[in-house]
Short mmCIF file of C-alpha atoms in Angstrom, two decimals:
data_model
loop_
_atom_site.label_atom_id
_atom_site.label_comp_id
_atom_site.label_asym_id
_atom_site.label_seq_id
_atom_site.Cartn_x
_atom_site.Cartn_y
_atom_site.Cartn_z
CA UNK A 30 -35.79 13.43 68.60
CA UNK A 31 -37.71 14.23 71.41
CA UNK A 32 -41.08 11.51 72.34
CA UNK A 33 -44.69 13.38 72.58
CA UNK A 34 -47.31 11.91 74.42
CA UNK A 35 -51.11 13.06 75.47
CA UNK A 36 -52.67 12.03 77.96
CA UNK A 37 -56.34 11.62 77.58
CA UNK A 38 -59.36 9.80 79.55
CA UNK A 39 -62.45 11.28 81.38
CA UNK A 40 -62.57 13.16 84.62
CA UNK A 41 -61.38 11.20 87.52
CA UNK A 42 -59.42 9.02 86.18
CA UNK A 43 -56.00 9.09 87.72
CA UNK A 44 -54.65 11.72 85.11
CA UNK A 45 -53.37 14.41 86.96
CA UNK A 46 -52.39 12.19 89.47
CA UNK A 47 -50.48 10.28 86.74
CA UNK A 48 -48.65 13.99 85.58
CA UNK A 49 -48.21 14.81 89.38
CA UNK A 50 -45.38 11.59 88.96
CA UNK A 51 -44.31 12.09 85.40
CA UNK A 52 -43.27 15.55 85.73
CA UNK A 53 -42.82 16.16 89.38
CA UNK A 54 -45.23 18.91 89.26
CA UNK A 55 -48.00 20.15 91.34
CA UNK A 56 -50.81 19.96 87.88
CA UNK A 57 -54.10 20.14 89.49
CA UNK A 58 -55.33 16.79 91.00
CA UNK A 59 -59.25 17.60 92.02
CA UNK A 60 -61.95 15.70 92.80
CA UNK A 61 -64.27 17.29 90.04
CA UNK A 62 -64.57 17.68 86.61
CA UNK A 63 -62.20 19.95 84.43
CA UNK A 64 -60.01 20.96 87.52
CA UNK A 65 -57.16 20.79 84.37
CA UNK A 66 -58.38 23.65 81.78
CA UNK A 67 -55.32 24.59 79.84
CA UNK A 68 -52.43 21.42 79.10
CA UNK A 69 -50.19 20.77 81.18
CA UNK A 70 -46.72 20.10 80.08
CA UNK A 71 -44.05 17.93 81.57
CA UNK A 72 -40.83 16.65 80.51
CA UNK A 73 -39.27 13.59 81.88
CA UNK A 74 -35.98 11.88 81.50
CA UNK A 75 -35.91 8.34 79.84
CA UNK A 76 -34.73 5.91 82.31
CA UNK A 77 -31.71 3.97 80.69
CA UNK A 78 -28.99 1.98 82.78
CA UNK A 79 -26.78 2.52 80.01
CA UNK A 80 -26.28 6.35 80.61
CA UNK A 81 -25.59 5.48 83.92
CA UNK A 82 -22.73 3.06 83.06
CA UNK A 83 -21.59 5.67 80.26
CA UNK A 84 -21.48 8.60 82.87
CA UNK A 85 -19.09 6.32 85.48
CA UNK A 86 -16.77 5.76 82.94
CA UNK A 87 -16.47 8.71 80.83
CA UNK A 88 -17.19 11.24 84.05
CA UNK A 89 -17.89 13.85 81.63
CA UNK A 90 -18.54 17.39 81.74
CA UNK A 91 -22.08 17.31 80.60
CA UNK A 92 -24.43 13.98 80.75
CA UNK A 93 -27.83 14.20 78.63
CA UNK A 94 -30.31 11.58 78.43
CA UNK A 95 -33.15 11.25 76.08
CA UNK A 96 -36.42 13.11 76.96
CA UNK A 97 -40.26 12.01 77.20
CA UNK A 98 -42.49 15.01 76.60
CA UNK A 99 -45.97 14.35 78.52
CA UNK A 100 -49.33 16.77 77.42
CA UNK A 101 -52.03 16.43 80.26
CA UNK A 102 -55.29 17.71 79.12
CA UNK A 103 -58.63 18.29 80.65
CA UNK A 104 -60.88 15.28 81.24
CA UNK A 105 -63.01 14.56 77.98
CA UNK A 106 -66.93 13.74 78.60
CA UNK A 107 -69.16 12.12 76.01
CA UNK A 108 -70.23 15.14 73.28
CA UNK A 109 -66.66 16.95 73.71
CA UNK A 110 -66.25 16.88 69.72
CA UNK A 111 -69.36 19.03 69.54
CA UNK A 112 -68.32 21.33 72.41
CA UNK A 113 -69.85 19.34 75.49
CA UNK A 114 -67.79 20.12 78.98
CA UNK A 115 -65.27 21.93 77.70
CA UNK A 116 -64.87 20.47 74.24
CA UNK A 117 -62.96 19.83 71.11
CA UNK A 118 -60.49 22.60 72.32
CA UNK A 119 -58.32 20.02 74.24
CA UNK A 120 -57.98 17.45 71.46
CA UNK A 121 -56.44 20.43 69.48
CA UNK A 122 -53.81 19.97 72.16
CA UNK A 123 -52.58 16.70 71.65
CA UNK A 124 -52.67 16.78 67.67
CA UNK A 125 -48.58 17.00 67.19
CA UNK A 126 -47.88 14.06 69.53
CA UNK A 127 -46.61 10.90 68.56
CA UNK A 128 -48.67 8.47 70.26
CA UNK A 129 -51.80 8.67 72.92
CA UNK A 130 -51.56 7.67 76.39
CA UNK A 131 -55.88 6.89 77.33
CA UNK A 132 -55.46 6.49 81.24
CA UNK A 133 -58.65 4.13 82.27
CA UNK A 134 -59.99 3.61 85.53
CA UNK A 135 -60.04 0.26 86.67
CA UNK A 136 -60.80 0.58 90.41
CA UNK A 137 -63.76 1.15 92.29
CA UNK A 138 -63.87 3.84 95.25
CA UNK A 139 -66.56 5.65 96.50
CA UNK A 140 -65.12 8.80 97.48
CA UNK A 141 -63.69 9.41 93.98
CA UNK A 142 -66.65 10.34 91.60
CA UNK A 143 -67.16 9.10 88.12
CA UNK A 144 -68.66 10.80 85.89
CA UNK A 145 -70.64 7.40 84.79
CA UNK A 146 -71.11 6.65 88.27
CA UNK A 147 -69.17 3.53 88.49
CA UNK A 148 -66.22 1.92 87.08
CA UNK A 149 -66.61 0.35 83.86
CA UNK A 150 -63.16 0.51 81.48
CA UNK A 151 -64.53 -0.55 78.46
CA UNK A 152 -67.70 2.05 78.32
CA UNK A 153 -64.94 4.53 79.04
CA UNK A 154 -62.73 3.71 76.40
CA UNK A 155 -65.36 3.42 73.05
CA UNK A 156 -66.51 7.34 75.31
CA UNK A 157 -63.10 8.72 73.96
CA UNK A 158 -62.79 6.62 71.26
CA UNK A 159 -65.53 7.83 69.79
CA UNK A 160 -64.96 11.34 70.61
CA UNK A 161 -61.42 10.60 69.16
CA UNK A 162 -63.09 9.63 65.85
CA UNK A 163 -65.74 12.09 65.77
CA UNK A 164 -62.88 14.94 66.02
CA UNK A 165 -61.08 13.61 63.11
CA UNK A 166 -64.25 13.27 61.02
CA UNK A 167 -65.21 16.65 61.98
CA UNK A 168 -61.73 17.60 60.34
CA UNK A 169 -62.13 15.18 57.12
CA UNK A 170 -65.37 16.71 56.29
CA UNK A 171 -64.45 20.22 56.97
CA UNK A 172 -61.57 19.69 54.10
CA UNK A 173 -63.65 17.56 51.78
CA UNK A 174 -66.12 20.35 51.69
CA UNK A 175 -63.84 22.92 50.17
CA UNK A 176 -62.23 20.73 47.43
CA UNK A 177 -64.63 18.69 46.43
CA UNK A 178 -66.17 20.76 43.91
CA UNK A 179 -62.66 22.54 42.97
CA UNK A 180 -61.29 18.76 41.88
CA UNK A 181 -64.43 17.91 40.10
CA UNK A 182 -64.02 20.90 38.09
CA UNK A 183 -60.16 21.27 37.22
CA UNK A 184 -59.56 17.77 37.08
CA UNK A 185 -56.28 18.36 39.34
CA UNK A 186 -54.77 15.54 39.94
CA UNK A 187 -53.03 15.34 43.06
CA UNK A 188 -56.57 17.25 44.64
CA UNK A 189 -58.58 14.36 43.59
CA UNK A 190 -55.99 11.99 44.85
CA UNK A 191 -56.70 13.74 47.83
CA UNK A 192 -60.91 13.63 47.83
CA UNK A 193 -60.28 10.26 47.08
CA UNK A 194 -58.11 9.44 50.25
CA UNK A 195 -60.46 11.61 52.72
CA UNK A 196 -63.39 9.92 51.27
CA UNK A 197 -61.87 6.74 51.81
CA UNK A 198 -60.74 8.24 55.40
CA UNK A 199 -64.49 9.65 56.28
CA UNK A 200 -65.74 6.24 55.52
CA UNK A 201 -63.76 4.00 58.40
CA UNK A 202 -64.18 6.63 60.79
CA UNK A 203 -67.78 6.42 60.06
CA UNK A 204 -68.16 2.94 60.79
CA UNK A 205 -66.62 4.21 64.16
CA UNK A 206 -63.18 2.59 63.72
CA UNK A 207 -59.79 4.13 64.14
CA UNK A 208 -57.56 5.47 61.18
CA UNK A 209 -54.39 3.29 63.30
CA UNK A 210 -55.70 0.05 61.75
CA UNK A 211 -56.67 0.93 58.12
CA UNK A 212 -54.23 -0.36 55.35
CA UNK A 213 -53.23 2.33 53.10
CA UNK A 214 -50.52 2.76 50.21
CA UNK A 215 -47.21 5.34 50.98
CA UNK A 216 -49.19 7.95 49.00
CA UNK A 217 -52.27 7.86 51.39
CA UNK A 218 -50.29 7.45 54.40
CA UNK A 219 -48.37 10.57 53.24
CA UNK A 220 -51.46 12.91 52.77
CA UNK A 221 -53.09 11.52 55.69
CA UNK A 222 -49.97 12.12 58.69
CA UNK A 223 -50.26 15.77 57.30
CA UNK A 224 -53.99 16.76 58.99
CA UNK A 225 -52.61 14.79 62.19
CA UNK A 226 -55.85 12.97 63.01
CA UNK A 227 -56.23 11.31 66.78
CA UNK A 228 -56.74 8.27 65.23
CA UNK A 229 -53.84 7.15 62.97
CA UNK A 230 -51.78 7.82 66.15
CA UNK A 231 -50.72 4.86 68.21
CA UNK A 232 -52.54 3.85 71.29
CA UNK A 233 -51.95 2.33 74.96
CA UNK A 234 -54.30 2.47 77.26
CA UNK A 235 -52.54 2.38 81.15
CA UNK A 236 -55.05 0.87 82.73
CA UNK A 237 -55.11 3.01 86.60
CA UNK A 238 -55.43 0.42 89.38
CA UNK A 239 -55.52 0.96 93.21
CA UNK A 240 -52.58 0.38 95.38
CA UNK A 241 -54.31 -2.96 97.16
CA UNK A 242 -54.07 -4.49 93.50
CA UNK A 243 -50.12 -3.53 93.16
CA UNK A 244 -49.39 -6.97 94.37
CA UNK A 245 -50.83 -9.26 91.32
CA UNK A 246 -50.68 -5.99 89.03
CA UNK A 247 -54.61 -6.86 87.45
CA UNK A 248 -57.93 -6.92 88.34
CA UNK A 249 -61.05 -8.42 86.61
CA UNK A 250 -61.39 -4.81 84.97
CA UNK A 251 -57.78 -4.72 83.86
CA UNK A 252 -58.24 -8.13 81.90
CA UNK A 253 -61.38 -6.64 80.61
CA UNK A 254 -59.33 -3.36 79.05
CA UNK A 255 -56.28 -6.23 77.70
CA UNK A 256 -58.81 -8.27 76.26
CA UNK A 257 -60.16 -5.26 74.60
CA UNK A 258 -57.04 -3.83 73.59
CA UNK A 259 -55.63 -7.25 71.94
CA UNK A 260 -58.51 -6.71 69.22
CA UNK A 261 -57.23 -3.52 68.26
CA UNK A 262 -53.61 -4.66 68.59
CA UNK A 263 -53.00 -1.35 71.40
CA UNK A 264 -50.53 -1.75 74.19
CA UNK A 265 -51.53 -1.90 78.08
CA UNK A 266 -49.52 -0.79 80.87
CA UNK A 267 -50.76 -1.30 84.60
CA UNK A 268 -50.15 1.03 86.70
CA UNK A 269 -51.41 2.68 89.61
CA UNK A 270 -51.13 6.56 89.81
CA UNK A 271 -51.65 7.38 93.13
CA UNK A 272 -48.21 4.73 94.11
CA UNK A 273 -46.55 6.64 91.01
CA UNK A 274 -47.15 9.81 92.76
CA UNK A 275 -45.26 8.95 95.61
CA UNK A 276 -42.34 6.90 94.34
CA UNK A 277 -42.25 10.70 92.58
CA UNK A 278 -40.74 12.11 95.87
CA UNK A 279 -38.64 9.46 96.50
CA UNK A 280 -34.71 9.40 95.23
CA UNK A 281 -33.11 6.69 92.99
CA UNK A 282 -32.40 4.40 95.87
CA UNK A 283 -35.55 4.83 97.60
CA UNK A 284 -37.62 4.16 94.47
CA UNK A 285 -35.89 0.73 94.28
CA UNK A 286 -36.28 0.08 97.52
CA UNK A 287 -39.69 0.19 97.39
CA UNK A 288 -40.17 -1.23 94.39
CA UNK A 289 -38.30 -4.38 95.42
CA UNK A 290 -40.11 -4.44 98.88
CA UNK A 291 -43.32 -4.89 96.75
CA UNK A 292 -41.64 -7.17 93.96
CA UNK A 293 -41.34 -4.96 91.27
CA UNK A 294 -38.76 -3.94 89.23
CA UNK A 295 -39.60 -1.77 87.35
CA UNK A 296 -42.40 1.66 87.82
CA UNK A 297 -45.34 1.70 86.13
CA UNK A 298 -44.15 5.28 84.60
CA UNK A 299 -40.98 3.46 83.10
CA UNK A 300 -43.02 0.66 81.96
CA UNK A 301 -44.68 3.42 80.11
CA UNK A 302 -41.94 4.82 78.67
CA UNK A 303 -40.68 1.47 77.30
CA UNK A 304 -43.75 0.51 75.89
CA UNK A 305 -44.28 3.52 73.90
CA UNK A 306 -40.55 3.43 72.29
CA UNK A 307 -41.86 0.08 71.50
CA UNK A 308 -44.77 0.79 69.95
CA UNK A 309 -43.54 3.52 67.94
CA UNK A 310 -40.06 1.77 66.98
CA UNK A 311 -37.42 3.51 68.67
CA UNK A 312 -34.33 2.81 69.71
CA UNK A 313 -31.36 4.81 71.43
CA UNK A 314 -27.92 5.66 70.15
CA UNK A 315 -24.80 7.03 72.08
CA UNK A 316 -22.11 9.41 71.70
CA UNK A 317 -19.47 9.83 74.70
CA UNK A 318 -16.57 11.07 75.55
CA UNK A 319 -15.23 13.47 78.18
CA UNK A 320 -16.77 16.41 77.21
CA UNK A 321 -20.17 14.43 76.91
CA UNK A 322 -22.00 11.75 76.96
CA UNK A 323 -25.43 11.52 75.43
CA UNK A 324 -28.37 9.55 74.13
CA UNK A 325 -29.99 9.88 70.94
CA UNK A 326 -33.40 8.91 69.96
CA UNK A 327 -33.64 7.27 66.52
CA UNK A 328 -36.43 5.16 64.41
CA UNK A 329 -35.34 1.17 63.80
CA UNK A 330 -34.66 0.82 60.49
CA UNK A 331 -32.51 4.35 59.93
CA UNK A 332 -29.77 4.69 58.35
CA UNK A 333 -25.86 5.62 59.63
CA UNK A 334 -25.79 9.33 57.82
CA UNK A 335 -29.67 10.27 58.75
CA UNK A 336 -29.00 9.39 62.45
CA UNK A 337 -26.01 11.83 62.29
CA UNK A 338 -28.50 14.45 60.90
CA UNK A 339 -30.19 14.02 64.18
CA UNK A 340 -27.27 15.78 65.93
CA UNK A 341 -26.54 18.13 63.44
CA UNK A 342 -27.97 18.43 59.64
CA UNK A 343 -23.78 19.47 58.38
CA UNK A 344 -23.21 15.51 59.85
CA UNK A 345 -25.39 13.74 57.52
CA UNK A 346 -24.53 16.40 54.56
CA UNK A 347 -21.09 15.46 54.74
CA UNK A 348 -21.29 12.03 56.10
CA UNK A 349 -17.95 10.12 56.21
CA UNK A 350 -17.94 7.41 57.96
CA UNK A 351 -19.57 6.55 61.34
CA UNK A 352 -16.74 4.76 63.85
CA UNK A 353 -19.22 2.45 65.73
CA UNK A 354 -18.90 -0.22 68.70
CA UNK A 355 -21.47 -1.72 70.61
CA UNK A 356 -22.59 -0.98 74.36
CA UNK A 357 -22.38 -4.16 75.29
CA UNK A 358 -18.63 -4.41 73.97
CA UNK A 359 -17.75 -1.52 75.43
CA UNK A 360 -19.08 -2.95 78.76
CA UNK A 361 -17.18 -6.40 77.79
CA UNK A 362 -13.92 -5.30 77.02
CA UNK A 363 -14.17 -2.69 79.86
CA UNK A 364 -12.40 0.67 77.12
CA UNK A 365 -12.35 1.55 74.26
CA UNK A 366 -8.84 0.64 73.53
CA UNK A 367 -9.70 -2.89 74.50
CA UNK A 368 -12.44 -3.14 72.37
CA UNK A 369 -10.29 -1.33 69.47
CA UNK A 370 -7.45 -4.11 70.26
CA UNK A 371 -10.65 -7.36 70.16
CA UNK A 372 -11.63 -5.84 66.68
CA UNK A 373 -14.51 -5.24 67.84
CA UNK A 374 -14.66 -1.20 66.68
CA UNK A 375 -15.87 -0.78 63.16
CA UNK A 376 -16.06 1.54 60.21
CA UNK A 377 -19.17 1.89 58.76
CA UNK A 378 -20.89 3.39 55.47
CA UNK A 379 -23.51 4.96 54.77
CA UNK A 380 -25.71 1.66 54.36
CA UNK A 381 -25.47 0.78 57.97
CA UNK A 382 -28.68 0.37 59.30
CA UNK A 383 -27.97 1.88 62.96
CA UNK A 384 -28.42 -0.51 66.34
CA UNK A 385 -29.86 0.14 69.66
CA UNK A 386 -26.65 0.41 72.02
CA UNK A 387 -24.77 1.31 69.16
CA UNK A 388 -21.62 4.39 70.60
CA UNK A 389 -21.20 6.21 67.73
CA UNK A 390 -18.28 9.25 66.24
CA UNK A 391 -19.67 10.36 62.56
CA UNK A 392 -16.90 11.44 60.30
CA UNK A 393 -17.92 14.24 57.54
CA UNK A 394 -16.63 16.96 55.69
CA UNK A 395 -18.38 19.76 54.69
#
């Protein structure tokens, strides 16, 4: 499975600047509003020293990590959900993704202009949240106004199951709060993932610092946007975009050069990356050998034979038996005959709930 993320936050934020790094492309990077009309798409490769170990000792014909799919739109401005700036037409852009990255500016320089005039995260955070919320009411409303009367008069069960659920819906988003941290039963959850709403996605807000605050990595603003993003249990990655940019142009060895000359690790884009398979409860799978070696992108909690559906729908038809050792076995025992000979190479069924790390070969007939 491949990982969808917007990318949302008003003008003049750091967002393009943030997509200049994350996909290597030129996307527009202006100094006004709207400089971004139609999305921009990039797709990046999942950073994962694994591969990288996999790939030195298989040397195989074909290497292919997981993917990160990033959707840039145009800055949002207060009113967009009724068609001020540019509009709801952008949030239609991001309605498929998995999770919402809302870049927030939390540095203050003159000779970038804010729309607000002056840096303030959490005023520009409840701007898009609200607009976020506004857009999915718009769509609630919309739909409750052609079935309502239809349910009343057949009685249809599953359509008033439905008016029910909206109406329940309309009425958090209402009170201005986000669909994300409702309770609702399988049922509900069900109906409501099918209209896609802004809202019941995850959140995490990368709060966009400047590069003379890369050394303690926050600011008085970026404790202001954790403090607010605690309450709503959303992630926060610091970053800043402009450094991102750069490292951008830099190779592998460069990048940790620089990153270790400033006592970092790890980017602020990767940081990204792993906090959004976090959020949304992924994990990575391999398969290897010498005609490839690959990563797969799986949900905690799955299954052996749906994970083998993720390569190909005939593996989890006819699932077998998954042969399955562990990454960090493999790098133990230094082969696979070793870790064959230290027992350490299993069968498993089709009850196995799959591991991160895990090296898999499905069995099936079909």
């Amino acid at each position: 499975m491949s990982l969808r993320a917007g990318i949302v936050g008003l003008p003049n934020v750091g967002k393009s600047t943030l997509f200049n790094a994350i996909a290597k492309k030129n996307a527009i990077a202006a100094n006004y509003p709207f400089a971004t009309i139609e999305p921009n798409i990039g797709v990046v490769i999942v950073p994962d020293q694994r591969l990288d170990f996999l790939n030195e000792m298989y040397e195989p014909d074909s290497l292919i990590p997981t993917t990160y799919e990033f959707i840039d739109i145009a800055g949002l401005v207060e009113g967009a959900s009724k068609g001020d700036g540019l509009g709801n037409k952008f949030l239609s852009h991001i309605r498929e993704v998995d999770a919402i990255v809302e870049v927030v500016r939390c540095f203050d320089n003159p000779d970038i202009t804010h729309v607000c005039g002056y840096a303030d995260p959490i005023r520009d955070i409840e701007i898009i949240n609200v607009e976020l919320v506004l857009s999915d009411l718009e769509i609630v409303q919309t739909r409750l106004e052609k079935i309502v009367k239809k349910a009343e008069a057949t009685k249809d069960r599953d359509l008033l199951f439905e008016v029910e659920t909206l109406k329940k819906v309309e009425r958090i988003l209402l009170n201005n709060k986000a669909i994300r941290n409702e309770r609702f039963s399988h049922d509900e959850e069900k109906l409501i993932k099918s209209f896609n709403l802004l809202t019941s996605k995850p959140i995490i807000y990368a709060a966009n610092i400047s590069e003379d605050s890369m050394a303690t990595g926050d600011n008085k603003l970026t404790l202001l946007v954790k403090d607010y993003a605690s309450k709503e249990k959303a992630a926060v990655v610091v970053i800043c975009a402009k450094v991102e940019e750069e490292l951008s142009a830099f190779d592998e060895k460069e990048k940790k050069e620089y990153l270790k000359s400033i006592g970092i690790s790890n980017s602020g884009l990767d940081k990204l990356i792993y906090a959004t398979y976090d959020l949304l409860g992924l994990a990575t799978f391999f398969t290897s050998g010498k005609d490839e070696v690959r990563a797969w992108t799986f949900i905690k909690g799955t299954k052996a034979p749906k994970c083998a559906g993720i390569i190909h729908s005939d593996f989890e038809k006819g699932f077998i038996k998954a042969e399955v050792m562990s990454f960090e076995d493999l790098k133990k025992y230094g082969n696979e005959a070793k870790v064959k000979e230290a027992g350490r190479l299993r069968l498993e069924g089709k009850e196995y709930l799959m591991q991160d790390g895990d090296i898999c070969y499905f069995r099936f007939n079909v």
